[in-house]
Short mmCIF file of C-alpha atoms in Angstrom, two decimals:
data_model
loop_
_atom_site.label_atom_id
_atom_site.label_comp_id
_atom_site.label_asym_id
_atom_site.label_seq_id
_atom_site.Cartn_x
_atom_site.Cartn_y
_atom_site.Cartn_z
CA MET A 1 -21.78 -3.09 43.92
CA THR A 2 -25.32 -3.99 44.71
CA ASP A 3 -26.49 -7.55 44.74
CA ASP A 4 -29.37 -8.12 42.36
CA PRO A 5 -30.80 -11.63 42.77
CA ASN A 6 -32.17 -11.44 39.23
CA ALA A 7 -28.80 -10.65 37.68
CA PRO A 8 -27.09 -13.36 35.63
CA LYS A 9 -24.18 -14.95 37.42
CA HIS A 10 -20.65 -14.20 36.33
CA SER A 11 -18.63 -17.27 35.34
CA ASN A 12 -14.93 -17.13 36.16
CA ALA A 13 -14.42 -20.38 34.28
CA LEU A 14 -15.67 -18.81 31.05
CA THR A 15 -13.30 -15.88 31.54
CA TYR A 16 -10.38 -18.30 31.90
CA TRP A 17 -11.47 -20.12 28.75
CA ILE A 18 -11.62 -16.86 26.78
CA ALA A 19 -8.21 -15.74 28.05
CA GLY A 20 -6.77 -19.16 27.24
CA ALA A 21 -8.29 -19.01 23.76
CA ILE A 22 -6.58 -15.67 23.07
CA VAL A 23 -3.20 -16.97 24.26
CA ALA A 24 -3.55 -20.18 22.23
CA ALA A 25 -4.65 -18.21 19.17
CA ILE A 26 -1.62 -15.91 19.30
CA ALA A 27 0.71 -18.89 19.76
CA LEU A 28 -0.80 -20.73 16.78
CA ALA A 29 -0.64 -17.59 14.63
CA LEU A 30 3.03 -17.04 15.42
CA LEU A 31 4.02 -20.67 14.82
CA TRP A 32 1.84 -21.54 11.81
CA PRO A 33 0.49 -18.31 10.28
CA ASN A 34 -0.69 -19.94 7.04
CA VAL A 35 -2.76 -22.44 9.02
CA ALA A 36 -4.07 -19.72 11.33
CA MET A 37 -5.48 -17.67 8.46
CA HIS A 38 -7.91 -20.49 7.62
CA PHE A 39 -9.78 -19.88 10.88
CA GLU A 40 -11.18 -16.65 9.49
CA ILE A 41 -14.59 -18.13 8.64
CA GLY A 42 -15.18 -19.26 12.24
CA GLY A 43 -14.29 -15.84 13.60
CA GLU A 44 -16.48 -14.09 11.06
CA LEU A 45 -19.46 -16.29 11.97
CA PHE A 46 -19.04 -15.46 15.65
CA LEU A 47 -18.65 -11.73 14.96
CA ARG A 48 -21.75 -11.68 12.78
CA SER A 49 -23.70 -13.55 15.45
CA LEU A 50 -22.89 -10.79 17.94
CA LYS A 51 -23.68 -8.00 15.48
CA MET A 52 -26.94 -9.71 14.50
CA ILE A 53 -28.55 -8.96 17.86
CA VAL A 54 -27.05 -5.52 18.50
CA VAL A 55 -29.90 -3.45 17.03
CA PRO A 56 -32.84 -5.31 18.66
CA LEU A 57 -30.94 -5.51 21.94
CA VAL A 58 -30.20 -1.77 21.92
CA PHE A 59 -33.89 -1.04 21.30
CA THR A 60 -35.19 -3.31 24.08
CA SER A 61 -32.47 -2.56 26.63
CA VAL A 62 -32.67 1.23 26.29
CA MET A 63 -36.47 1.00 26.33
CA CYS A 64 -36.36 -1.05 29.53
CA GLY A 65 -33.97 1.45 31.06
CA ILE A 66 -36.32 4.36 30.31
CA LEU A 67 -39.47 2.50 31.35
CA GLY A 68 -37.74 1.41 34.54
CA LEU A 69 -37.51 5.05 35.64
CA GLY A 70 -41.30 5.15 35.80
CA ASP A 71 -41.63 8.92 35.36
CA VAL A 72 -40.04 10.63 32.36
CA ARG A 73 -39.01 13.55 34.57
CA ARG A 74 -36.55 11.22 36.32
CA LEU A 75 -34.55 10.90 33.10
CA GLY A 76 -33.06 14.36 33.55
CA LYS A 77 -30.57 13.67 36.35
CA PRO A 78 -29.26 10.30 35.05
CA GLY A 79 -29.13 11.70 31.51
CA ALA A 80 -27.14 14.74 32.58
CA ALA A 81 -24.84 12.52 34.67
CA ALA A 82 -24.22 10.21 31.70
CA ILE A 83 -23.44 13.03 29.26
CA GLY A 84 -21.26 14.76 31.84
CA TYR A 85 -19.37 11.52 32.48
CA TYR A 86 -18.83 10.88 28.77
CA PHE A 87 -17.51 14.39 28.22
CA CYS A 88 -15.23 14.46 31.27
CA THR A 89 -13.65 11.05 30.67
CA THR A 90 -13.07 11.77 26.99
CA VAL A 91 -11.35 15.06 27.82
CA LEU A 92 -9.27 13.34 30.51
CA ALA A 93 -8.26 10.63 28.02
CA VAL A 94 -7.12 13.25 25.51
CA LEU A 95 -5.12 15.06 28.19
CA VAL A 96 -3.46 11.78 29.25
CA GLY A 97 -2.52 11.11 25.62
CA LEU A 98 -1.05 14.57 25.17
CA VAL A 99 0.95 14.43 28.40
CA VAL A 100 2.39 10.98 27.69
CA VAL A 101 3.35 11.72 24.09
CA ASN A 102 5.01 15.00 25.08
CA ILE A 103 7.02 13.30 27.84
CA ILE A 104 8.16 10.25 25.86
CA ARG A 105 8.45 12.09 22.49
CA PRO A 106 8.26 8.86 20.44
CA GLY A 107 8.58 10.63 17.09
CA VAL A 108 11.92 12.32 17.72
CA GLY A 109 14.72 10.51 15.86
CA THR A 110 13.02 7.12 15.80
CA VAL A 111 11.72 6.78 12.22
CA ASP A 112 14.05 5.96 9.35
CA PRO A 113 14.35 9.00 6.98
CA ALA A 114 14.02 6.59 4.05
CA ARG A 115 10.58 5.63 5.34
CA LEU A 116 9.54 9.28 5.45
CA GLU A 117 10.83 9.84 1.93
CA GLN A 118 8.80 6.86 0.77
CA LEU A 119 5.65 8.40 2.26
CA ASP A 120 6.40 11.76 0.65
CA LYS A 121 6.65 10.11 -2.75
CA GLY A 122 3.67 7.81 -2.19
CA ALA A 123 1.72 7.34 -5.37
CA GLU A 124 -1.44 6.26 -3.58
CA GLU A 125 -3.67 8.88 -1.96
CA PRO A 126 -4.44 8.46 1.77
CA LYS A 127 -8.13 7.98 1.09
CA HIS A 128 -7.47 4.91 -1.09
CA VAL A 129 -5.17 3.39 1.53
CA LEU A 130 -7.69 4.06 4.28
CA ARG A 131 -10.66 2.71 2.35
CA ARG A 132 -8.83 -0.51 1.57
CA THR A 133 -7.59 -0.88 5.16
CA LEU A 134 -11.04 -0.27 6.60
CA ALA A 135 -12.56 -2.82 4.24
CA GLU A 136 -9.97 -5.43 5.23
CA GLU A 137 -10.27 -4.83 8.97
CA SER A 138 -14.05 -4.41 9.31
CA GLY A 139 -15.16 -7.09 6.88
CA LEU A 140 -17.09 -4.52 4.84
CA THR A 141 -16.72 -3.93 1.13
CA GLU A 142 -15.10 -0.67 0.00
CA ALA A 143 -18.52 0.52 -1.18
CA GLU A 144 -19.99 -0.18 2.26
CA VAL A 145 -17.11 1.70 3.89
CA ALA A 146 -17.92 4.70 1.70
CA ASP A 147 -21.59 4.46 2.76
CA VAL A 148 -20.68 4.36 6.46
CA PHE A 149 -18.12 7.17 6.44
CA GLY A 150 -19.06 9.18 3.39
CA GLU A 151 -16.36 10.39 1.03
CA ILE A 152 -12.97 10.05 2.70
CA PRO A 153 -11.03 13.28 2.09
CA SER A 154 -7.95 13.15 -0.12
CA ALA A 155 -6.28 16.32 1.14
CA ALA A 156 -6.33 18.64 4.11
CA ASP A 157 -8.46 21.14 2.19
CA ASP A 158 -11.19 18.52 1.82
CA VAL A 159 -11.41 17.74 5.54
CA PRO A 160 -14.48 19.29 7.21
CA SER A 161 -14.08 22.23 9.58
CA THR A 162 -14.98 22.09 13.28
CA SER A 163 -18.32 23.78 12.61
CA THR A 164 -19.11 21.17 9.97
CA ILE A 165 -18.18 18.40 12.40
CA LEU A 166 -20.55 19.84 15.02
CA LYS A 167 -23.31 20.12 12.42
CA ASN A 168 -22.80 16.51 11.34
CA LEU A 169 -22.81 15.34 14.96
CA ALA A 170 -26.15 17.08 15.48
CA LEU A 171 -27.58 15.48 12.32
CA MET A 172 -26.38 12.07 13.52
CA LEU A 173 -28.95 12.24 16.32
CA VAL A 174 -31.93 11.89 13.99
CA THR A 175 -32.47 9.76 10.90
CA ASP A 176 -35.02 10.10 8.14
CA ASN A 177 -35.33 6.33 7.88
CA LEU A 178 -35.19 4.32 11.10
CA PHE A 179 -35.14 0.99 9.26
CA GLN A 180 -32.20 2.07 7.14
CA ALA A 181 -30.36 3.16 10.30
CA ALA A 182 -31.04 -0.27 11.78
CA ALA A 183 -29.83 -2.01 8.63
CA GLU A 184 -26.58 0.00 8.72
CA THR A 185 -26.20 -0.39 12.51
CA GLU A 186 -26.31 3.36 13.09
CA LEU A 187 -27.04 3.13 16.80
CA LEU A 188 -27.21 6.80 17.79
CA PRO A 189 -30.48 7.71 15.99
CA ILE A 190 -31.98 4.41 17.14
CA ILE A 191 -31.10 5.26 20.75
CA VAL A 192 -32.53 8.78 20.41
CA PHE A 193 -35.79 7.41 18.98
CA THR A 194 -35.98 4.75 21.69
CA ILE A 195 -35.44 7.29 24.47
CA CYS A 196 -38.16 9.54 23.09
CA PHE A 197 -40.58 6.69 22.46
CA GLY A 198 -39.91 5.13 25.87
CA ALA A 199 -40.39 8.48 27.58
CA LEU A 200 -43.74 8.85 25.83
CA LEU A 201 -44.84 5.40 27.02
CA THR A 202 -44.15 6.35 30.65
CA THR A 203 -46.83 9.04 30.37
CA MET A 204 -49.55 6.55 29.37
CA PRO A 205 -48.98 3.44 31.52
CA ARG A 206 -52.56 2.14 31.51
CA ARG A 207 -52.80 1.97 27.71
CA THR A 208 -49.31 0.61 27.06
CA ARG A 209 -49.03 -2.13 29.71
CA THR A 210 -49.03 -4.91 27.09
CA LEU A 211 -46.38 -3.17 25.00
CA THR A 212 -44.07 -2.62 27.98
CA THR A 213 -44.47 -6.25 28.99
CA LEU A 214 -43.58 -7.32 25.43
CA VAL A 215 -40.45 -5.13 25.42
CA SER A 216 -39.33 -6.45 28.81
CA GLU A 217 -39.81 -10.08 27.83
CA ALA A 218 -38.10 -9.52 24.45
CA ASN A 219 -35.13 -8.03 26.29
CA ASP A 220 -34.95 -11.05 28.60
CA ALA A 221 -35.06 -13.39 25.58
CA LEU A 222 -32.27 -11.49 23.80
CA LEU A 223 -30.09 -11.60 26.91
CA ALA A 224 -30.70 -15.34 27.10
CA PHE A 225 -29.48 -15.55 23.51
CA VAL A 226 -26.39 -13.60 24.52
CA MET A 227 -25.74 -16.17 27.25
CA ILE A 228 -25.83 -18.93 24.64
CA LEU A 229 -23.34 -17.02 22.47
CA MET A 230 -21.08 -16.54 25.47
CA LYS A 231 -20.89 -20.30 25.95
CA ILE A 232 -19.33 -20.68 22.50
CA SER A 233 -17.37 -17.43 22.73
CA PRO A 234 -13.99 -19.06 23.51
CA LEU A 235 -14.15 -20.91 20.18
CA GLY A 236 -15.31 -17.83 18.24
CA ILE A 237 -12.70 -15.61 19.87
CA PHE A 238 -10.00 -18.19 19.17
CA CYS A 239 -10.90 -18.09 15.47
CA LEU A 240 -11.05 -14.29 15.37
CA VAL A 241 -7.68 -13.75 17.02
CA THR A 242 -5.96 -16.61 15.23
CA ALA A 243 -6.95 -15.34 11.79
CA ARG A 244 -5.97 -11.72 12.44
CA PHE A 245 -2.64 -12.42 14.10
CA GLY A 246 -1.90 -15.11 11.52
CA GLN A 247 -2.46 -12.63 8.71
CA ALA A 248 -0.09 -10.12 10.33
CA GLN A 249 2.55 -12.82 10.84
CA ALA A 250 2.18 -14.13 7.28
CA GLU A 251 2.64 -10.65 5.81
CA GLY A 252 5.88 -10.36 7.78
CA LYS A 253 5.64 -6.57 8.06
CA PHE A 254 4.33 -6.22 11.59
CA LEU A 255 7.57 -6.87 13.48
CA GLN A 256 9.50 -4.65 11.07
CA GLU A 257 7.07 -1.77 11.65
CA ILE A 258 7.18 -2.29 15.42
CA GLN A 259 10.95 -1.81 15.25
CA GLN A 260 10.42 1.45 13.37
CA ILE A 261 7.63 2.94 15.49
CA GLY A 262 7.93 0.85 18.65
CA TRP A 263 8.16 3.96 20.83
CA TYR A 264 4.88 5.24 19.39
CA PHE A 265 3.27 1.85 19.98
CA ALA A 266 4.53 1.83 23.59
CA THR A 267 3.42 5.43 24.15
CA VAL A 268 -0.18 4.71 23.16
CA LEU A 269 -0.26 1.58 25.32
CA ILE A 270 1.13 3.50 28.31
CA GLY A 271 -1.49 6.21 27.85
CA LEU A 272 -4.28 3.64 27.58
CA ALA A 273 -2.97 1.84 30.66
CA ILE A 274 -2.92 5.06 32.71
CA HIS A 275 -6.49 5.85 31.70
CA ALA A 276 -7.76 2.30 32.26
CA PHE A 277 -5.89 1.46 35.48
CA ILE A 278 -5.72 4.87 37.18
CA VAL A 279 -8.15 7.48 35.81
CA LEU A 280 -11.29 5.36 35.36
CA PRO A 281 -10.78 3.36 38.61
CA LEU A 282 -10.26 6.63 40.50
CA ILE A 283 -13.56 8.00 39.18
CA PHE A 284 -15.27 4.72 40.10
CA TRP A 285 -13.86 4.82 43.64
CA ILE A 286 -14.67 8.50 44.21
CA VAL A 287 -18.31 8.03 43.21
CA ARG A 288 -19.04 4.56 44.62
CA ARG A 289 -16.36 4.05 47.32
CA GLU A 290 -15.91 0.46 46.11
CA ASN A 291 -12.94 -1.50 44.77
CA PRO A 292 -12.71 -0.62 41.06
CA TYR A 293 -10.38 -3.50 40.24
CA ARG A 294 -12.88 -6.07 41.48
CA TYR A 295 -15.35 -4.45 39.12
CA ALA A 296 -12.83 -4.66 36.27
CA VAL A 297 -12.45 -8.39 36.95
CA ALA A 298 -16.24 -8.76 36.83
CA MET A 299 -16.19 -7.04 33.42
CA SER A 300 -13.32 -9.20 32.12
CA GLN A 301 -15.45 -11.20 29.66
CA ALA A 302 -16.56 -7.99 27.95
CA LEU A 303 -13.02 -6.60 27.93
CA LEU A 304 -11.57 -9.76 26.40
CA THR A 305 -14.36 -9.85 23.82
CA ALA A 306 -13.67 -6.18 22.98
CA PHE A 307 -9.98 -6.98 22.47
CA SER A 308 -10.89 -9.90 20.21
CA THR A 309 -13.52 -8.18 18.06
CA ALA A 310 -12.07 -4.62 18.07
CA SER A 311 -15.68 -3.41 17.98
CA SER A 312 -17.51 -1.76 20.86
CA SER A 313 -20.82 -2.26 19.04
CA ALA A 314 -20.28 -5.99 18.58
CA THR A 315 -19.22 -6.28 22.23
CA LEU A 316 -22.33 -4.44 23.44
CA PRO A 317 -24.41 -7.57 24.23
CA VAL A 318 -21.59 -9.01 26.32
CA THR A 319 -20.99 -5.68 28.09
CA LEU A 320 -24.65 -5.50 29.12
CA GLU A 321 -24.62 -9.04 30.47
CA CYS A 322 -21.40 -8.51 32.43
CA ALA A 323 -22.55 -5.22 33.95
CA LYS A 324 -25.73 -6.80 35.24
CA SER A 325 -23.86 -9.83 36.58
CA ALA A 326 -21.54 -7.37 38.37
CA GLY A 327 -24.53 -5.95 40.25
CA ILE A 328 -25.07 -2.71 38.31
CA SER A 329 -28.76 -1.81 38.24
CA LYS A 330 -30.66 -2.82 35.13
CA ARG A 331 -31.98 0.70 34.63
CA SER A 332 -28.50 2.21 34.57
CA SER A 333 -26.78 -0.42 32.42
CA ASP A 334 -29.64 -0.56 29.90
CA PHE A 335 -29.58 3.21 29.48
CA VAL A 336 -25.89 4.12 29.81
CA ILE A 337 -23.98 1.30 28.08
CA PRO A 338 -25.70 1.37 24.65
CA LEU A 339 -25.37 5.16 24.53
CA GLY A 340 -21.74 4.92 25.65
CA ALA A 341 -20.92 2.34 22.99
CA THR A 342 -21.96 4.96 20.44
CA ILE A 343 -20.50 8.23 21.73
CA ASN A 344 -18.09 7.43 24.58
CA MET A 345 -14.73 6.59 22.98
CA ASP A 346 -12.02 7.32 25.56
CA GLY A 347 -9.43 5.03 24.02
CA THR A 348 -10.03 6.38 20.53
CA ALA A 349 -9.72 10.00 21.69
CA LEU A 350 -6.45 9.27 23.51
CA TYR A 351 -5.00 7.46 20.50
CA GLU A 352 -5.93 10.22 18.05
CA ALA A 353 -4.33 12.93 20.18
CA ALA A 354 -1.16 10.90 20.72
CA ALA A 355 -0.92 9.90 17.04
CA ALA A 356 -1.27 13.50 15.85
CA ILE A 357 1.54 14.72 18.12
CA PHE A 358 3.68 11.73 17.12
CA ILE A 359 3.34 12.59 13.42
CA ALA A 360 4.20 16.22 14.19
CA GLN A 361 7.34 15.09 16.04
CA VAL A 362 8.35 12.81 13.17
CA ILE A 363 8.31 15.61 10.60
CA GLY A 364 9.96 18.09 13.00
CA MET A 365 6.92 20.31 13.47
CA ASP A 366 6.75 21.83 16.96
CA LEU A 367 3.12 22.33 17.89
CA THR A 368 2.42 25.27 20.18
CA LEU A 369 0.25 24.97 23.27
CA SER A 370 -2.68 26.49 21.39
CA GLN A 371 -2.23 24.02 18.52
CA GLN A 372 -2.16 21.13 20.98
CA ALA A 373 -5.36 22.53 22.51
CA ILE A 374 -6.89 22.41 19.02
CA VAL A 375 -5.77 18.76 18.75
CA ALA A 376 -7.44 18.05 22.11
CA VAL A 377 -10.76 19.62 21.12
CA THR A 378 -10.78 18.05 17.66
CA ALA A 379 -9.83 14.60 18.98
CA THR A 380 -12.69 14.80 21.49
CA LEU A 381 -15.24 15.68 18.79
CA ALA A 382 -13.83 13.17 16.30
CA ALA A 383 -13.95 10.36 18.87
CA ILE A 384 -17.62 11.05 19.56
CA GLY A 385 -18.33 10.77 15.84
CA ALA A 386 -16.33 7.57 15.34
CA ALA A 387 -18.36 4.54 14.29
CA GLY A 388 -18.22 1.44 16.47
CA ILE A 389 -16.48 -0.77 13.93
CA PRO A 390 -12.83 -1.76 13.67
CA GLU A 391 -10.39 0.95 12.51
CA ALA A 392 -13.03 3.71 12.51
CA GLY A 393 -10.56 5.92 14.37
CA LEU A 394 -8.36 6.06 11.27
CA VAL A 395 -10.97 8.06 9.37
CA THR A 396 -11.63 10.53 12.18
CA MET A 397 -7.83 10.77 12.55
CA LEU A 398 -7.79 12.74 9.29
CA ILE A 399 -9.87 15.46 10.92
CA VAL A 400 -7.41 15.76 13.80
CA LEU A 401 -4.39 15.94 11.49
CA SER A 402 -5.94 18.58 9.26
CA ALA A 403 -6.94 20.74 12.24
CA VAL A 404 -3.29 21.67 12.81
CA GLY A 405 -2.08 21.43 9.21
CA LEU A 406 -0.32 18.06 9.39
CA PRO A 407 0.08 16.22 6.05
CA LEU A 408 -2.46 13.41 5.72
CA GLU A 409 -0.09 11.03 3.92
CA TYR A 410 1.89 10.51 7.12
CA ILE A 411 -1.00 8.50 8.53
CA GLY A 412 0.67 5.67 6.62
CA LEU A 413 3.24 5.54 9.44
CA ILE A 414 0.73 4.01 11.83
CA LEU A 415 -1.43 1.88 9.54
CA SER A 416 0.52 -1.35 9.90
CA VAL A 417 0.24 -1.48 13.71
CA ASP A 418 -3.12 0.21 14.11
CA TRP A 419 -5.09 -3.05 13.94
CA LEU A 420 -3.46 -4.19 17.20
CA LEU A 421 -3.69 -0.83 18.96
CA ASP A 422 -7.36 -0.76 17.93
CA ARG A 423 -7.98 -3.82 20.08
CA PHE A 424 -6.48 -2.21 23.16
CA ARG A 425 -8.32 1.08 22.74
CA THR A 426 -11.61 -0.74 22.12
CA ALA A 427 -11.16 -2.56 25.44
CA VAL A 428 -10.59 0.82 27.11
CA ASN A 429 -13.72 2.19 25.40
CA VAL A 430 -15.80 -0.70 26.73
CA PHE A 431 -14.39 -0.39 30.25
CA GLY A 432 -15.19 3.33 30.16
CA ASP A 433 -18.81 2.50 29.24
CA SER A 434 -19.12 -0.02 32.08
CA VAL A 435 -17.65 2.41 34.63
CA GLY A 436 -20.14 4.99 33.35
CA ALA A 437 -23.03 2.62 34.08
CA ALA A 438 -21.74 2.16 37.64
CA VAL A 439 -21.30 5.92 38.14
CA VAL A 440 -24.70 6.91 36.74
CA ALA A 441 -26.40 4.18 38.80
CA VAL A 442 -25.97 6.27 41.95
CA THR A 443 -28.11 9.04 40.41
CA ILE A 444 -31.07 6.78 39.69
CA PRO A 445 -33.71 6.68 42.47
CA GLU A 446 -34.45 3.28 43.93
CA ASP A 447 -38.14 3.98 44.69
CA GLY A 448 -37.63 2.43 48.09
CA ALA A 449 -36.92 -0.93 46.51
CA SER A 450 -33.99 -2.92 45.26
CA GLY A 451 -32.84 -3.37 41.71
CA GLN A 452 -36.10 -5.22 41.09
CA SER A 453 -37.84 -1.86 40.65
CA ALA A 454 -36.00 -1.61 37.36
CA ASP A 455 -38.50 -4.01 35.85
CA PRO A 456 -40.82 -1.96 33.63
CA GLN A 457 -43.69 -4.32 34.42
CA VAL A 458 -43.39 -3.46 38.09
CA GLN A 459 -43.25 0.24 37.29
CA VAL A 460 -46.31 0.10 35.07
CA SER A 461 -48.32 -1.82 37.65
CA SER A 462 -47.43 0.57 40.47
CA THR A 463 -48.09 3.64 38.35
CA ALA A 464 -51.35 2.37 36.94
CA GLY A 465 -52.59 1.06 40.25
#
């Protein structure tokens, strides 16, 4: 990792405080769940504070990343490297999920037949269960959930085909109302607009010097705001975790469900662990020839925040700050991490593939190799289209199930434990984004200078001079 003297310094003490807050929160939730649930307001305030700066920070950070390249033609190699990395790691994550679930076979003889009969006779359609769950977990109203995800399908026949998914993914790149996209935190069209606008500015440096200076200074101010939020993050994270674990403990269903589908829960965690501790570190080491676990420690604040918030979008400000403090060039982190938080969902892809095979095992349906290949492809596409809010993977899970003809009502098997698995897979998503920034950084030219050349003001001055 390169040493950038302008990078914010990483605080080990803050990491220890955050880790301690999570442990204390879980302990309080287990001992006094009714008390723990009253901390919800503090957690919600902290989460909203993070989300409040996501859109302006994405705009300024991506803009700085593009302007830092100096010449728009230099975007090609880093851009191709980023997209290639996202695709490869997502496919690898899906393959890890498929291998692990086929070896452990968590759905064979583990679920009580009475539970399956209850799902078969369920009076409530999957879309109503999902909409309510998403509203509870994300803090949105059911109407807002419908706006974010559209109409949740009620049967396999209603689930879009692969061609429709690809069409929708293409349409997600561009919005007809940029302000509406910002209001709804739809980051992908904002990133596409920012990349295009920033690329245009690099072609006219003399006339846009004031604008580039404004963007750079706004980005610095927003990162300073992030640093202030990080100082209070142990308290906010304590409230977030306490309230959520307290709610699960108060309902009294979580431990019962773990006993029923504990092997599934363990299978997903094992798959996530393999991807996070073996696959991603191996890629990091192959490309950079540096210790990947030291880098993971440097990213620990972002990973703990991702576990606490279960939202890669909300964690984005912290991820950017940690990557820069770890020595990753500003140009790479500003460009790669916001884009990755939107389309790079390794943990989600792994979970969706494993969950689909688990459900097939539970109902005694043997999926052929070609059907499992369909699951792999569909899980990859669905993960790219998943929104960066808690439990978004549950909606895209419907697409994966329908691709191989699995009944949608059996998604109810995993609902009760999904909120906790969501935290682990979000942490994997965030770590995948940060590794991507480190990998793509090696493709970005240094212009004969250090990381300081990433400053768009420097680039404008040298180009205009």
